[in-house]
CSV table of C-alpha atoms and ligand atoms in Angstrom, one decimal:
chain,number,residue,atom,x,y,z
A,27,UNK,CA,-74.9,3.7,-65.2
A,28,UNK,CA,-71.6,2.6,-65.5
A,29,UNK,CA,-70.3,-0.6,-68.5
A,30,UNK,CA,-67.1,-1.8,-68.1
A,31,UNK,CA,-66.4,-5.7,-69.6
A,32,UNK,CA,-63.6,-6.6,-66.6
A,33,UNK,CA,-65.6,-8.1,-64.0
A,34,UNK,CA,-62.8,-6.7,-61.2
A,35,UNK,CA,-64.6,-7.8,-57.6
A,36,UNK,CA,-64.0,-4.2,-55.5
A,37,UNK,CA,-65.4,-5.8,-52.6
A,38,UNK,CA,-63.6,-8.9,-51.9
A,39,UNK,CA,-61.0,-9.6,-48.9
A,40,UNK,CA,-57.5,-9.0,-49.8
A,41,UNK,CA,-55.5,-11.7,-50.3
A,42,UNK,CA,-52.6,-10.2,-47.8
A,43,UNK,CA,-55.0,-9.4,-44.8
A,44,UNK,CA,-55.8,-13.2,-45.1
A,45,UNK,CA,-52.1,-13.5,-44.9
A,46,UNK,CA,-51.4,-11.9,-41.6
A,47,UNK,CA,-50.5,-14.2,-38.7
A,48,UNK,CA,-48.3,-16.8,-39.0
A,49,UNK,CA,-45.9,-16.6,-42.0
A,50,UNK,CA,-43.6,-20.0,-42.0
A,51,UNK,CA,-41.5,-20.3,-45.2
A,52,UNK,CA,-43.6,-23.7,-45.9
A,53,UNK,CA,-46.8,-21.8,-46.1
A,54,UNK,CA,-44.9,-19.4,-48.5
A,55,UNK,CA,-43.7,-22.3,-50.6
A,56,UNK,CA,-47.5,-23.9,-50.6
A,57,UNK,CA,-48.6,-20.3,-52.2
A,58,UNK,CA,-45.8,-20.1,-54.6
A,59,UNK,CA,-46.6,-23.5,-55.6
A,60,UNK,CA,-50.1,-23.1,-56.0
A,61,UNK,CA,-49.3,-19.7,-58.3
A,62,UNK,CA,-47.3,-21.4,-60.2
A,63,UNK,CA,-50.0,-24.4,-60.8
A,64,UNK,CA,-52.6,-21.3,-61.1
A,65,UNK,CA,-49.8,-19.3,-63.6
A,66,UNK,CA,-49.2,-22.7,-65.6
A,67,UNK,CA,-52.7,-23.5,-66.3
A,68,UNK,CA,-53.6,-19.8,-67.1
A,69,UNK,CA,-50.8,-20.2,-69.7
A,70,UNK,CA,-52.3,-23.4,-70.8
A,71,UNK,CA,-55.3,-22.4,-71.5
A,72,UNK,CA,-54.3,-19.1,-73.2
A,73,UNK,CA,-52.4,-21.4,-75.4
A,74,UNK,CA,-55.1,-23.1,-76.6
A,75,UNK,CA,-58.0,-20.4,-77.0
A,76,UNK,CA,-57.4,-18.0,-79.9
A,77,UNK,CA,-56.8,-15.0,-78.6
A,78,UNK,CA,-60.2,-12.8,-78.3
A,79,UNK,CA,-60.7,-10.3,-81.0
A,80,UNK,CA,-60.3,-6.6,-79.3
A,81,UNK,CA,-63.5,-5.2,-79.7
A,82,UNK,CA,-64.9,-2.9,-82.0
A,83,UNK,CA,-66.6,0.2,-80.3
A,84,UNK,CA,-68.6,2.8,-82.1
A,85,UNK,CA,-69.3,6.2,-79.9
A,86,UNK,CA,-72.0,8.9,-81.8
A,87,UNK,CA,-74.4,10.9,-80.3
A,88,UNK,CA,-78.5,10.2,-80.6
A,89,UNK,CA,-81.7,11.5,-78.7
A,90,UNK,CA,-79.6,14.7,-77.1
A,91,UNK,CA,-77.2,11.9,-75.8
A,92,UNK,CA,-75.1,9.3,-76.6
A,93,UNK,CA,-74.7,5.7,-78.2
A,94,UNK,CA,-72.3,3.1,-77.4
A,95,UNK,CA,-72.1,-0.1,-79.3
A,96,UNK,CA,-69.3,-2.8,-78.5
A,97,UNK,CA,-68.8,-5.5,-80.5
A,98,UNK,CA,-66.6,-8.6,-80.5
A,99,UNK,CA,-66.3,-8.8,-84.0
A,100,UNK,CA,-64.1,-7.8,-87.5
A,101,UNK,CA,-64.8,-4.2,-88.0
A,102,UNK,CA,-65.5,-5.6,-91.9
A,103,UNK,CA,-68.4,-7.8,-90.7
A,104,UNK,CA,-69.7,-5.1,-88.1
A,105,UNK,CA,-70.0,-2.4,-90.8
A,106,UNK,CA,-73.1,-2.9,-92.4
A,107,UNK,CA,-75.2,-3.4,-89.2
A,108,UNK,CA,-73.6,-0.5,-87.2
A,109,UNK,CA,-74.8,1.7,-90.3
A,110,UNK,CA,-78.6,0.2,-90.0
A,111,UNK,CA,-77.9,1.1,-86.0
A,112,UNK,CA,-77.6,4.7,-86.6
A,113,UNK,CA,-80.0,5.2,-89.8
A,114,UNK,CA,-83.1,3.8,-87.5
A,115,UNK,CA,-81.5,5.9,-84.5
A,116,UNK,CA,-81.7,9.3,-86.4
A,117,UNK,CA,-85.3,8.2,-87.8
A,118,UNK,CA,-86.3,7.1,-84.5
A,119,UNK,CA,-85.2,10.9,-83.1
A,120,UNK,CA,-86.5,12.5,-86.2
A,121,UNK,CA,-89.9,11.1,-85.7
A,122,UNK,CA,-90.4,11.4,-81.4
A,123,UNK,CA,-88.2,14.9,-80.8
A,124,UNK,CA,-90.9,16.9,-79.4
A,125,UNK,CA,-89.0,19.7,-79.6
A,126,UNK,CA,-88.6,19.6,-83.6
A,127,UNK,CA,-91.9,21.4,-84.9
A,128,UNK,CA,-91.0,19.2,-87.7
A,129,UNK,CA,-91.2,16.0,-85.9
A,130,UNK,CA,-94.3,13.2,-86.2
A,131,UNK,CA,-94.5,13.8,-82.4
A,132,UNK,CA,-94.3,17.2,-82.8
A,133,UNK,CA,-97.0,17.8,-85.3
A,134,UNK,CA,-98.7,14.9,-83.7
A,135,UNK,CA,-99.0,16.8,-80.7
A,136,UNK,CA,-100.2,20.3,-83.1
A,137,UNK,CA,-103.3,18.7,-84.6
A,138,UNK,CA,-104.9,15.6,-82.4
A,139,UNK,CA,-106.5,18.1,-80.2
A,140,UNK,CA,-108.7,19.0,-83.2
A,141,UNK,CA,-109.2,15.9,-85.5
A,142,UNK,CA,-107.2,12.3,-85.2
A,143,UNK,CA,-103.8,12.1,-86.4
A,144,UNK,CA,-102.9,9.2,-88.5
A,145,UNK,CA,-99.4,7.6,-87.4
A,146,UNK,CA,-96.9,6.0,-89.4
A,147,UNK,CA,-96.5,2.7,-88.4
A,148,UNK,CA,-93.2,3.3,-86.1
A,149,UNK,CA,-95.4,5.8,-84.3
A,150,UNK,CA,-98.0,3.5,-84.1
A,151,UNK,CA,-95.6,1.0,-82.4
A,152,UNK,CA,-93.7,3.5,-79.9
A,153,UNK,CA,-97.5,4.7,-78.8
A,154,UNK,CA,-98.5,1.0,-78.4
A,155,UNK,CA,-95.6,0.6,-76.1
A,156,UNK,CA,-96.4,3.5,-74.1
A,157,UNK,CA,-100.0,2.3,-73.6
A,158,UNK,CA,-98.3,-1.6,-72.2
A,159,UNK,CA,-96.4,0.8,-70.1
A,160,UNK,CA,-99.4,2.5,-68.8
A,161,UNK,CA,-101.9,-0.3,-68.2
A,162,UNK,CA,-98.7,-2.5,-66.2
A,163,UNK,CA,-97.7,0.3,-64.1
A,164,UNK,CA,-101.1,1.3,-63.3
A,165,UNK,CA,-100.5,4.8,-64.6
A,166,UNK,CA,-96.8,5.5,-62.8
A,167,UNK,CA,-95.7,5.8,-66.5
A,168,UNK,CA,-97.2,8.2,-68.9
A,169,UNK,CA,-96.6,9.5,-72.1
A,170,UNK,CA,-99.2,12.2,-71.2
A,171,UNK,CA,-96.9,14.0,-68.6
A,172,UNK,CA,-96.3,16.7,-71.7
A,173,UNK,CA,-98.2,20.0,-70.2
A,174,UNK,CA,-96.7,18.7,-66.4
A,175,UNK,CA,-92.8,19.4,-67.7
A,176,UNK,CA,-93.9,22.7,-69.3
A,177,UNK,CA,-95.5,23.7,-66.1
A,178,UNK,CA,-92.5,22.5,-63.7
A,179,UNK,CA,-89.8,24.5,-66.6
A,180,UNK,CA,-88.4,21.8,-68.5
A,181,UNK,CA,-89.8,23.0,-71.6
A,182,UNK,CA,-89.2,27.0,-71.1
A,183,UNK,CA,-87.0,28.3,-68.1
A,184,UNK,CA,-88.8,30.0,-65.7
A,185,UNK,CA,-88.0,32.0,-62.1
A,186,UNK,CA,-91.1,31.0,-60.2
A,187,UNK,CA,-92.3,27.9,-58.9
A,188,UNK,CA,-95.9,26.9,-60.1
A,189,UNK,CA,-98.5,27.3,-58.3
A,190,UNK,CA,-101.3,24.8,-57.6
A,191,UNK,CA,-103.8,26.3,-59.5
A,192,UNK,CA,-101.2,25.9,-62.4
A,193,UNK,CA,-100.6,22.1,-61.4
A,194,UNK,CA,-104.5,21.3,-61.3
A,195,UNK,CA,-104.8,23.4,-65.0
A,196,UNK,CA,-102.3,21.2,-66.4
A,197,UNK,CA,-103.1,18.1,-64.7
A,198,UNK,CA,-106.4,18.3,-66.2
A,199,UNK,CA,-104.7,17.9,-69.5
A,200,UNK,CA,-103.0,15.1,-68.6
A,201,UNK,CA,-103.5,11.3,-68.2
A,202,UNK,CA,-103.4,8.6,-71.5
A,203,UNK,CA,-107.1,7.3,-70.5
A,204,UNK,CA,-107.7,10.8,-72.0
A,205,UNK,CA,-106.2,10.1,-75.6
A,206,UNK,CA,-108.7,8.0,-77.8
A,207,UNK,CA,-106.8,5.2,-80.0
A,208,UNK,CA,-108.2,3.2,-82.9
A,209,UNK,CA,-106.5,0.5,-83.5
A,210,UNK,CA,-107.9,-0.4,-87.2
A,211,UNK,CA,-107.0,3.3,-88.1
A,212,UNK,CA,-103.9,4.0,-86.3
A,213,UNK,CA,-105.2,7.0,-85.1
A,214,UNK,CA,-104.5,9.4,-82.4
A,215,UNK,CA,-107.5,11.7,-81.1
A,216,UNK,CA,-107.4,14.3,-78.0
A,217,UNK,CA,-110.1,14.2,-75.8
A,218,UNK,CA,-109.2,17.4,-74.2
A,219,UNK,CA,-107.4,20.4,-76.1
A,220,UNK,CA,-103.9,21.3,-74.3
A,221,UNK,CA,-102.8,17.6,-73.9
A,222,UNK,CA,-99.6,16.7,-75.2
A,223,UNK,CA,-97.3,13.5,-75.3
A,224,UNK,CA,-93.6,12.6,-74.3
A,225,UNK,CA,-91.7,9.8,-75.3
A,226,UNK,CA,-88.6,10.9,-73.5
A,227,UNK,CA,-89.5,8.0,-70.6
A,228,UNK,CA,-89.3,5.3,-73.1
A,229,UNK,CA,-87.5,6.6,-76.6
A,230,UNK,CA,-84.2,4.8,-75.2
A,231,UNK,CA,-85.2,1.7,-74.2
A,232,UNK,CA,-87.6,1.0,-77.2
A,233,UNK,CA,-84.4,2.0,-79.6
A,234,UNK,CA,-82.3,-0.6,-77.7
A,235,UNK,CA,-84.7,-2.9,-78.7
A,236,UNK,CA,-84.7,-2.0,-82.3
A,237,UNK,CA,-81.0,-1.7,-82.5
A,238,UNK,CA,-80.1,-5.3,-80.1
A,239,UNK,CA,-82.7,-7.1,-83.1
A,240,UNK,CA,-80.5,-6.0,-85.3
A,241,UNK,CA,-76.9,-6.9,-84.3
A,242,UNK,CA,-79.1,-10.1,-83.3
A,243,UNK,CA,-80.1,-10.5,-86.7
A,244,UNK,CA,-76.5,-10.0,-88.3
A,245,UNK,CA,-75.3,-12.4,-85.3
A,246,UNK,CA,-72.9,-10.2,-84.4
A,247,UNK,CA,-73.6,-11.4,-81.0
A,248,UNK,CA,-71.8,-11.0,-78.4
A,249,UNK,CA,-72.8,-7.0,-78.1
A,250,UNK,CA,-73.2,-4.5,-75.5
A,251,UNK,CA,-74.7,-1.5,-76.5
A,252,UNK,CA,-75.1,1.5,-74.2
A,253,UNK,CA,-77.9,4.2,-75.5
A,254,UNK,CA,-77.6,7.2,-73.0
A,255,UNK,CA,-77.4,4.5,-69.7
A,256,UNK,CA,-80.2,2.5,-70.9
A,257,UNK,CA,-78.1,-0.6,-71.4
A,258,UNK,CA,-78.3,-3.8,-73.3
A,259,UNK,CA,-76.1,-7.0,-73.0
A,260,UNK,CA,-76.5,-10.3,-75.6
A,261,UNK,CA,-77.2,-13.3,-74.4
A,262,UNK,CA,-73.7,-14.4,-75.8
A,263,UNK,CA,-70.9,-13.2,-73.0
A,264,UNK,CA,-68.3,-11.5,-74.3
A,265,UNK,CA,-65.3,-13.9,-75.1
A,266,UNK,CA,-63.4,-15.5,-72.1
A,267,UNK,CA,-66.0,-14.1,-69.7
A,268,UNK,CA,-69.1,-15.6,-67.7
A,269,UNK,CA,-71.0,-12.2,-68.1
A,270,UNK,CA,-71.1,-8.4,-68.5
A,271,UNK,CA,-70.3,-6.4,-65.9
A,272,UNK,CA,-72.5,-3.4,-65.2
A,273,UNK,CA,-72.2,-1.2,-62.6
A,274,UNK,CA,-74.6,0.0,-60.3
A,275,UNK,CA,-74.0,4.0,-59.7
A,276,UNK,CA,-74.4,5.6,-56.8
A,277,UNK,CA,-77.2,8.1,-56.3
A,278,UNK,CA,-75.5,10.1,-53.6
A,279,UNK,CA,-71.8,10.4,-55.0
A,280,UNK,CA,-72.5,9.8,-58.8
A,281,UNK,CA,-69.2,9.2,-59.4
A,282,UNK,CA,-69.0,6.0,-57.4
A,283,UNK,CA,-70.3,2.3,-57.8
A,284,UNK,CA,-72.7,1.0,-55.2
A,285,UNK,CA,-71.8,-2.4,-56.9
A,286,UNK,CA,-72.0,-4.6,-59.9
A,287,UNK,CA,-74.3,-7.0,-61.5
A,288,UNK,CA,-73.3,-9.7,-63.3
A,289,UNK,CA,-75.6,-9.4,-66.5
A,290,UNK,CA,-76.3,-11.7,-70.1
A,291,UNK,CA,-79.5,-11.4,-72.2
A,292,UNK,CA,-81.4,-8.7,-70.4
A,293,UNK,CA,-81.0,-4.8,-70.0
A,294,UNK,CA,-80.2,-2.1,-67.5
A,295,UNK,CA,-81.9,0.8,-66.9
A,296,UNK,CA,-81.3,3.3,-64.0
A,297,UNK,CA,-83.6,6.5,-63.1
A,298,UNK,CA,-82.6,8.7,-60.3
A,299,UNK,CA,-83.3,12.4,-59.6
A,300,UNK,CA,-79.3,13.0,-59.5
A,301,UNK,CA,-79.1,12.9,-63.5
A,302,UNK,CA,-81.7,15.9,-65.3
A,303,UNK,CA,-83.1,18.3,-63.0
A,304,UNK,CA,-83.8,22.2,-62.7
A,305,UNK,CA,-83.4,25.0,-59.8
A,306,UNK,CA,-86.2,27.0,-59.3
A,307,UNK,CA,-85.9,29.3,-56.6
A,308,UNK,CA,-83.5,27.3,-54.7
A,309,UNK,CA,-85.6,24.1,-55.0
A,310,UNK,CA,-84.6,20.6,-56.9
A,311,UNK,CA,-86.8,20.1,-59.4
A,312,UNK,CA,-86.1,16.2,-60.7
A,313,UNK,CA,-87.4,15.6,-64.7
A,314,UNK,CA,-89.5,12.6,-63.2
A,315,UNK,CA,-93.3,14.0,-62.2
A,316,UNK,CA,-95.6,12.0,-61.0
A,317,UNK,CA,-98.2,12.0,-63.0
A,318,UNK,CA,-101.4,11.2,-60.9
A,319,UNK,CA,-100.5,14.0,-58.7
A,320,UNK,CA,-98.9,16.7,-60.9
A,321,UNK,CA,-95.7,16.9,-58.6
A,322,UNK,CA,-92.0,16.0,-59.4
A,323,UNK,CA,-90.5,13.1,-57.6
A,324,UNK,CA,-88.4,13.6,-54.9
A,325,UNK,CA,-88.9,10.2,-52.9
A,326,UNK,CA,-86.3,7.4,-53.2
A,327,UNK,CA,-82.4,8.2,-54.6
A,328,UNK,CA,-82.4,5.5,-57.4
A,329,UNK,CA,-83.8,2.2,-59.2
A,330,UNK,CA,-81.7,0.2,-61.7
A,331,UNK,CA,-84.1,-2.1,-63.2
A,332,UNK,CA,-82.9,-5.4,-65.0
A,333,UNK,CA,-85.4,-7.3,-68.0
A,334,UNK,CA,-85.4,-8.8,-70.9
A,335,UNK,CA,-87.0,-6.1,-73.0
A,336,UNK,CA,-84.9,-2.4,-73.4
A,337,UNK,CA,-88.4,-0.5,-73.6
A,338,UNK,CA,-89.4,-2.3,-70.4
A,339,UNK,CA,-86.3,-1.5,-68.4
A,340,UNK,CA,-87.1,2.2,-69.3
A,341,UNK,CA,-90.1,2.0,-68.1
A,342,UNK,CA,-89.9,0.3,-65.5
A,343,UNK,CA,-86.9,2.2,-63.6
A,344,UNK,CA,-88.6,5.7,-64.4
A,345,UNK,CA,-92.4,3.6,-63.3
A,346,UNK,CA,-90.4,2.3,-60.1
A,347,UNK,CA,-89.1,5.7,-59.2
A,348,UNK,CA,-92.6,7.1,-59.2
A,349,UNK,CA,-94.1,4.6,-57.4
A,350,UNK,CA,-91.7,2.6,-55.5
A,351,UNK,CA,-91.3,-1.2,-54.1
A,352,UNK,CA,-94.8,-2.4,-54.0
A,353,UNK,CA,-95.0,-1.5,-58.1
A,354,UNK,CA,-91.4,-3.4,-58.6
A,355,UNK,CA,-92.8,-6.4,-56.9
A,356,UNK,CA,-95.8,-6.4,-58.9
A,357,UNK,CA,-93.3,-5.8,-62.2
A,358,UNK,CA,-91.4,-8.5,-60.7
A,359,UNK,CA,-94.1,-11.0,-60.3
A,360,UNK,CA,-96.1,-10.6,-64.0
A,361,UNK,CA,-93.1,-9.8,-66.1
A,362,UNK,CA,-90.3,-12.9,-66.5
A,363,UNK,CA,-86.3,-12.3,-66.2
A,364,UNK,CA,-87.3,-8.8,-64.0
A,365,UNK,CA,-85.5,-7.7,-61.4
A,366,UNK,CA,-84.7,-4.7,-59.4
A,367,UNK,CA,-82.2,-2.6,-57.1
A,368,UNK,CA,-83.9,0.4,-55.0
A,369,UNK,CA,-81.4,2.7,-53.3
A,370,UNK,CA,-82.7,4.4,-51.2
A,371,UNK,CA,-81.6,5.9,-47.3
A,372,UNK,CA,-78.9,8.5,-47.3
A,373,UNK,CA,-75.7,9.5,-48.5
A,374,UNK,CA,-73.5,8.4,-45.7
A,375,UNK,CA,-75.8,5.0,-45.2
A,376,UNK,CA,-77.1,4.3,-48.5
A,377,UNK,CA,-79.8,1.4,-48.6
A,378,UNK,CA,-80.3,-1.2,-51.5
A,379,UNK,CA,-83.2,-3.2,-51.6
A,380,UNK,CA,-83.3,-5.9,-54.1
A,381,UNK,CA,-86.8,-7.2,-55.5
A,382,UNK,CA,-87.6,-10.1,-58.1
A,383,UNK,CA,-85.0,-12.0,-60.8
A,384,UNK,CA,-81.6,-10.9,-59.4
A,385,UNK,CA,-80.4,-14.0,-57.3
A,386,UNK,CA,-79.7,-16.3,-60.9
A,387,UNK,CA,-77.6,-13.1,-62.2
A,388,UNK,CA,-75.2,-13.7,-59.2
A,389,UNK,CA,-76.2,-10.6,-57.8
A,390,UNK,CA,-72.4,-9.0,-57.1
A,391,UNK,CA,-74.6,-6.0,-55.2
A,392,UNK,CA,-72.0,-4.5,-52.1
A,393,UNK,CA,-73.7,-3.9,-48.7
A,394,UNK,CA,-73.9,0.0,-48.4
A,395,UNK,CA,-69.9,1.5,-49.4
A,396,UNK,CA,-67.8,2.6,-47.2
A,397,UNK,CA,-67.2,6.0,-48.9
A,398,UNK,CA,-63.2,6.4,-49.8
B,18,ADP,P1,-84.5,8.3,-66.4
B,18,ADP,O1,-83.4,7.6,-67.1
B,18,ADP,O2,-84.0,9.2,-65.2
B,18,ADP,O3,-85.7,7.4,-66.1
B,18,ADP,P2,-85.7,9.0,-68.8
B,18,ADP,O4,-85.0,9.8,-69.7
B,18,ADP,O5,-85.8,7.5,-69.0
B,18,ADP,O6,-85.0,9.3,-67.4
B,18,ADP,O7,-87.1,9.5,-68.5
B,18,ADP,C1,-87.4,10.8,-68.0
B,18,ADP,C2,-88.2,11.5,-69.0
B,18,ADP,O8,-89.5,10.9,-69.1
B,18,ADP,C3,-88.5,12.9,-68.6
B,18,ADP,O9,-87.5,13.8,-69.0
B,18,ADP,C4,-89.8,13.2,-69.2
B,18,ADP,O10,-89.6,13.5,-70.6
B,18,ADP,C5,-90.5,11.8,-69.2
B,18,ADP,N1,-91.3,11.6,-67.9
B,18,ADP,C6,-91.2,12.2,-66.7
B,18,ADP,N2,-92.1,11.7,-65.8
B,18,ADP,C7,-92.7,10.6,-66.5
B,18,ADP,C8,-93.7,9.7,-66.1
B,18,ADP,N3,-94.2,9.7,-64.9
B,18,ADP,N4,-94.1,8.8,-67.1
B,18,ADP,C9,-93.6,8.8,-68.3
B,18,ADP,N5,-92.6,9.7,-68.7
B,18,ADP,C10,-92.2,10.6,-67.8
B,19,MG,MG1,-86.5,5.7,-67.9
């Protein structure tokens, strides 16, 4: 994922090859004229618009990653909201970092196997986004894929690839239809000891939410906030501008843009297997496993995924990745404001399929690059 706030347009003609042909001095004169006319009225206008405020942007890192908040405001009036940003980012990571023994999630994980596990009430909430995110995506996405990423090394390096008997062991521990909820208690129960659950899919996307609410709240809008390529944009465009701009990356040449969208009041999210993934034994392992089979994903390159709600673009993107077009049609379909780009073919003919709510964003998309 790529932010930038200059919607440049790559892809268009050149104004010069359009020139080429016949060059009479009264078609030059026309062109100056109409620069000039196009010069003047620029000038005009910049006269009588303030000037836009140069952003304030505030860089720290979060969830083993990074946060990017841009705001169009007085550093004065952003102050007290970008300190509420980061104090529910850090207790957000405190609470789901599996990896912190300390952690809810953590200890969460330790006991529910043997009695239920009472959850604070922002554990409650993540976990009650995580089970939306099962039931829509028919079970694409799930928090259960825990004893799957220790099997496949993401938790402890190994040398060897697993074998199936491994696979089936730990697939037997997964799947969220196994974890009992109640709902009056807020607690968490195991059905089956060795299970063990992983916000990493969503923990992104569901702080965007919490941290676009509260820029929201201390209308500091417009905002564009960037948690780790899971990427929000206010409704509000930022000043002088239609829109955001956000690029598209390029799963084959990650360094490149396959285009841009045009983007206000939803968020981006992109999943690829380009991004996190191990070697074992000179195999690609990518850190998206499908859970209903036990087996990484390796099937198409990447899915940026547009909607209203941060958690959902999460979701959905990593959901979409598993279980490709016929889920983001379905997404498309029940959820409002949802759209998707699927790249998919290779990396000298890349393909993008779009599906759902793109065409009102002005979809910028470029047919397949010419690579440089
Ligand atoms: P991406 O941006 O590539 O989608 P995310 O960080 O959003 O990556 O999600 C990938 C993480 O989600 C993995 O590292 C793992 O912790 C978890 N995960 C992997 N597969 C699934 C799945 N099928 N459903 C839910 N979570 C998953
Ligand atoms: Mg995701």
């Amino acid at each position: 994922m790529n932010t930038e706030p200059a919607p440049a347009n790559p892809f268009s003609t050149p104004a010069s090859a359009r020139l080429e042909g016949r060059r009479s001095r009264a078609l030059r004169l026309a062109l100056l004229s109409v620069a000039l006319v196009a010069l003047g009225s620029l000038l005009w206008s910049a006269r009588r618009r303030p000037a836009a405020p140069d952003p304030v942007v505030r860089e720290f890192s979060v969830f083993d990653s990074y946060a990017r908040i841009t705001l169009w405001s007085s550093p004065e009036r952003a102050e007290p909201a970008l300190r509420e940003c980061t104090a529910v980012l850090a207790e957000l990571h405190r609470t789901l970092n599996r990896f912190d023994p300390s952690s809810e999630l953590a200890r969460l994980n330790a006991a529910a196997a043997g009695q239920a596990f009472a959850c604070s009430p922002q554990l409650w909430d993540v976990l009650q986004a995580a089970r939306q995110a099962y039931a829509q995506t028919a079970g694409a996405f799930d928090i259960t894929v825990g004893p799957l990423m220790a099997v496949w090394g993401f938790h402890r390096k190994r040398d060897t690839l697993p074998t199936e008997a491994e696979i089936q062991a730990a697939l037997a521990c997964v799947g969220l239809a196994r974890v009992a909820f109640d709902d009056t208690a807020h607690t968490v129960r195991f059905t089956v000891a060795g299970m063990s659950l992983d916000c990493g899919g969503l923990a992104k996307g569901y702080a965007l939410d919490r941290v676009l609410a509260i820029l929201a709240r201390a209308h500091l809008e417009p905002a564009l906030v960037d948690l780790g390529g899971n990427v929000g944009c206010s409704t509000q465009p930022p000043p002088g501008r239609p829109h955001f701009v956000i690029g598209v990356r390029n799963p084959f040449a990650t360094e490149t843009l396959l285009g841009r969208l045009p983007i206000v009041g939803r968020t981006v999210s992109t999943s690829g297997n380009y991004e996190r993934r191990i070697i074992i034994q000179g195999k690609e392992i990518g850190h998206i496993i499908e859970p209903r089979t036990g087996h990484p994903v390796s099937g198409p390159a990447g899915v940026t995924a547009v909607t209203p709600r941060g958690v959902d673009s999460d979701v959905f993107s990593t959901a979409v990745y598993v279980a490709g077009k016929e889920l983001a049609e379905a997404l498309a379909e029940h959820v409002p404001g949802t759209g998707f780009v699927l790249v998919s073919g290779s990396p000298d003919a890349p393909e993008l399929t779009r599906v759902g709510d793109l065409h009102r964003l002005e979809d910028t998309t470029a047919p397949p690059a010419r690579r440089p």
